[in-house]
Amino acid sequence: MTPSSTALPLDALSQKRDCCRALIKLANQQHALILSGDLGALMEVLATKQRVMGRMEEVQRRLVSFREGPQSWRDRLDSEVEGQCQGVLEETEQLLADLLGIEKQCEQKLICLREEAVEQLRQTDAGRQLNRAYLREMAPSTNRLVDLETE
C-alpha cells in the first residue's frame, strides 16, 4: 500500500473522531441551553449538530468503502498505521459513549420539562373552568356582571 492510501482510513477515522468531539461540545451546549430554557439558541445548536452529523455520515460511508473493498483495508495497513487506526477507533468509541450519556441527560431533562408544562396547562385549564363555574353561579344571584372595561 502506498503512504497516501494507508493514510486514507486513518484520515477518515480521525475525521469521525473530530466529528464526535464537535458533537460532544455541542451536546454540552445543548444541555446548558435546556437548563436555562433558551429555546432560540437551543434550536441553533441543534441545527449545527445536524450539520456535523451529516459530515459524520459522509465519513462513515468512506469507512464502509474501505471495509467492503476486495480486501479489508486493515489487512493492507502496516502495523504502525494499524495501531494508529486502532487508537483513534477506541477514542472515537469512548467519545460516542460519552455523547450518548450527555444525550440521555438532555432527554431526561426535556421529559421533566414536558411533564411540568403539561401540569401547568392542566392547572391553568382547571382554574379557567373554576372561574367560569363561579361566574355562572354568581351572575344569576347578583343579577349583574362586572364590566371590566369601565373599572
CSV table of C-alpha atoms in Angstrom, one decimal:
chain,number,residue,atom,x,y,z
A,1,MET,CA,0.0,0.0,0.0
A,2,THR,CA,1.3,3.5,-0.8
A,3,PRO,CA,1.7,6.0,2.0
A,4,SER,CA,-1.2,8.1,0.7
A,5,SER,CA,-3.6,5.1,0.5
A,6,THR,CA,-2.6,4.0,4.1
A,7,ALA,CA,-3.5,7.5,5.3
A,8,LEU,CA,-7.0,7.3,3.9
A,9,PRO,CA,-8.5,5.1,6.6
A,10,LEU,CA,-6.6,6.9,9.3
A,11,ASP,CA,-7.7,10.2,7.9
A,12,ALA,CA,-11.3,9.1,7.8
A,13,LEU,CA,-11.2,7.7,11.3
A,14,SER,CA,-9.6,10.9,12.5
A,15,GLN,CA,-12.4,12.9,10.9
A,16,LYS,CA,-15.0,10.8,12.5
A,17,ARG,CA,-13.3,11.3,15.9
A,18,ASP,CA,-13.2,15.1,15.3
A,19,CYS,CA,-17.0,15.0,14.5
A,20,CYS,CA,-17.6,13.2,17.8
A,21,ARG,CA,-15.6,15.8,19.6
A,22,ALA,CA,-17.6,18.5,18.0
A,23,LEU,CA,-20.9,16.7,18.8
A,24,ILE,CA,-19.9,16.4,22.5
A,25,LYS,CA,-19.1,20.1,22.6
A,26,LEU,CA,-22.5,20.9,21.0
A,27,ALA,CA,-24.3,18.4,23.3
A,28,ASN,CA,-22.9,20.1,26.3
A,29,GLN,CA,-24.1,23.5,25.0
A,30,GLN,CA,-27.5,21.8,24.3
A,31,HIS,CA,-27.7,20.6,27.9
A,32,ALA,CA,-26.8,24.1,29.3
A,33,LEU,CA,-29.4,25.7,27.0
A,34,ILE,CA,-32.1,23.2,28.0
A,35,LEU,CA,-31.4,24.0,31.7
A,36,SER,CA,-31.5,27.8,31.0
A,37,GLY,CA,-34.6,27.5,28.8
A,38,ASP,CA,-33.1,29.4,25.9
A,39,LEU,CA,-35.1,27.7,23.1
A,40,GLY,CA,-33.9,30.0,20.3
A,41,ALA,CA,-30.2,29.3,21.0
A,42,LEU,CA,-31.1,25.6,21.5
A,43,MET,CA,-32.6,25.4,18.0
A,44,GLU,CA,-29.4,26.9,16.6
A,45,VAL,CA,-27.2,24.3,18.4
A,46,LEU,CA,-29.5,21.5,17.2
A,47,ALA,CA,-29.1,22.7,13.6
A,48,THR,CA,-25.4,22.8,14.0
A,49,LYS,CA,-25.4,19.3,15.4
A,50,GLN,CA,-27.4,18.1,12.4
A,51,ARG,CA,-24.8,19.5,10.0
A,52,VAL,CA,-22.0,17.8,12.0
A,53,MET,CA,-23.9,14.5,11.9
A,54,GLY,CA,-24.2,14.9,8.1
A,55,ARG,CA,-20.4,15.2,7.8
A,56,MET,CA,-20.0,12.2,10.1
A,57,GLU,CA,-22.3,10.2,7.8
A,58,GLU,CA,-20.2,11.1,4.8
A,59,VAL,CA,-17.0,10.0,6.6
A,60,GLN,CA,-18.8,6.7,7.7
A,61,ARG,CA,-19.6,6.0,4.0
A,62,ARG,CA,-15.9,6.3,3.2
A,63,LEU,CA,-15.1,3.9,6.0
A,64,VAL,CA,-17.6,1.4,4.7
A,65,SER,CA,-16.0,1.6,1.3
A,66,PHE,CA,-12.6,0.7,2.9
A,67,ARG,CA,-14.1,-2.3,4.7
A,68,GLU,CA,-16.2,-3.5,1.7
A,69,GLY,CA,-13.3,-3.4,-0.8
A,70,PRO,CA,-11.9,-6.5,-2.4
A,71,GLN,CA,-9.7,-6.9,0.7
A,72,SER,CA,-10.2,-5.5,4.2
A,73,TRP,CA,-8.2,-2.2,4.5
A,74,ARG,CA,-6.9,-3.4,7.9
A,75,ASP,CA,-5.1,-6.3,6.2
A,76,ARG,CA,-3.4,-3.8,3.8
A,77,LEU,CA,-2.1,-1.5,6.6
A,78,ASP,CA,1.3,-1.7,8.0
A,79,SER,CA,1.4,-2.3,11.8
A,80,GLU,CA,2.2,1.3,12.7
A,81,VAL,CA,-0.8,2.7,10.8
A,82,GLU,CA,-3.0,-0.1,12.0
A,83,GLY,CA,-2.0,0.8,15.6
A,84,GLN,CA,-2.8,4.4,15.0
A,85,CYS,CA,-6.2,3.5,13.5
A,86,GLN,CA,-7.0,1.3,16.4
A,87,GLY,CA,-6.1,4.1,18.9
A,88,VAL,CA,-8.3,6.6,17.0
A,89,LEU,CA,-11.1,4.0,16.8
A,90,GLU,CA,-11.0,3.3,20.5
A,91,GLU,CA,-11.0,7.0,21.3
A,92,THR,CA,-14.0,7.5,19.0
A,93,GLU,CA,-15.9,4.7,20.6
A,94,GLN,CA,-15.3,6.3,24.0
A,95,LEU,CA,-16.4,9.7,22.7
A,96,LEU,CA,-19.6,8.1,21.3
A,97,ALA,CA,-20.3,6.5,24.7
A,98,ASP,CA,-19.8,9.9,26.4
A,99,LEU,CA,-22.0,11.6,23.8
A,100,LEU,CA,-24.8,9.0,24.5
A,101,GLY,CA,-24.6,9.8,28.2
A,102,ILE,CA,-25.0,13.6,27.6
A,103,GLU,CA,-27.9,13.0,25.2
A,104,LYS,CA,-29.6,10.8,27.8
A,105,GLN,CA,-29.3,13.6,30.3
A,106,CYS,CA,-30.8,16.1,27.8
A,107,GLU,CA,-33.6,13.6,27.1
A,108,GLN,CA,-34.4,13.2,30.8
A,109,LYS,CA,-34.5,17.0,31.4
A,110,LEU,CA,-36.7,17.6,28.4
A,111,ILE,CA,-39.1,14.9,29.6
A,112,CYS,CA,-39.3,16.6,33.0
A,113,LEU,CA,-39.9,20.0,31.4
A,114,ARG,CA,-42.6,18.5,29.2
A,115,GLU,CA,-44.3,17.0,32.2
A,116,GLU,CA,-44.1,20.3,34.1
A,117,ALA,CA,-45.6,22.1,31.1
A,118,VAL,CA,-48.4,19.6,30.9
A,119,GLU,CA,-49.1,20.0,34.6
A,120,GLN,CA,-49.1,23.8,34.3
A,121,LEU,CA,-51.6,23.6,31.4
A,122,ARG,CA,-53.8,21.3,33.5
A,123,GLN,CA,-53.8,23.8,36.4
A,124,THR,CA,-54.5,26.7,34.1
A,125,ASP,CA,-57.4,24.9,32.5
A,126,ALA,CA,-58.7,23.9,35.9
A,127,GLY,CA,-58.5,27.5,37.1
A,128,ARG,CA,-60.3,28.7,34.0
A,129,GLN,CA,-63.1,26.1,34.4
A,130,LEU,CA,-63.4,27.1,38.1
A,131,ASN,CA,-63.6,30.8,37.2
A,132,ARG,CA,-66.4,30.1,34.6
A,133,ALA,CA,-68.3,28.0,37.0
A,134,TYR,CA,-68.1,30.7,39.6
A,135,LEU,CA,-69.3,33.3,37.2
A,136,ARG,CA,-72.2,31.1,36.1
A,137,GLU,CA,-73.2,30.6,39.7
A,138,MET,CA,-72.8,34.3,40.8
A,139,ALA,CA,-74.3,36.1,37.8
A,140,PRO,CA,-77.9,34.9,38.3
A,141,SER,CA,-77.9,35.6,42.1
A,142,THR,CA,-76.4,39.0,41.9
A,143,ASN,CA,-78.1,39.8,38.6
A,144,ARG,CA,-75.1,41.7,37.4
A,145,LEU,CA,-71.9,41.2,35.7
A,146,VAL,CA,-68.8,43.2,36.2
A,147,ASP,CA,-67.8,45.4,33.3
A,148,LEU,CA,-64.1,45.2,33.2
A,149,GLU,CA,-63.7,48.0,30.6
A,150,THR,CA,-65.3,50.7,32.8
A,151,GLU,CA,-63.4,49.9,36.0
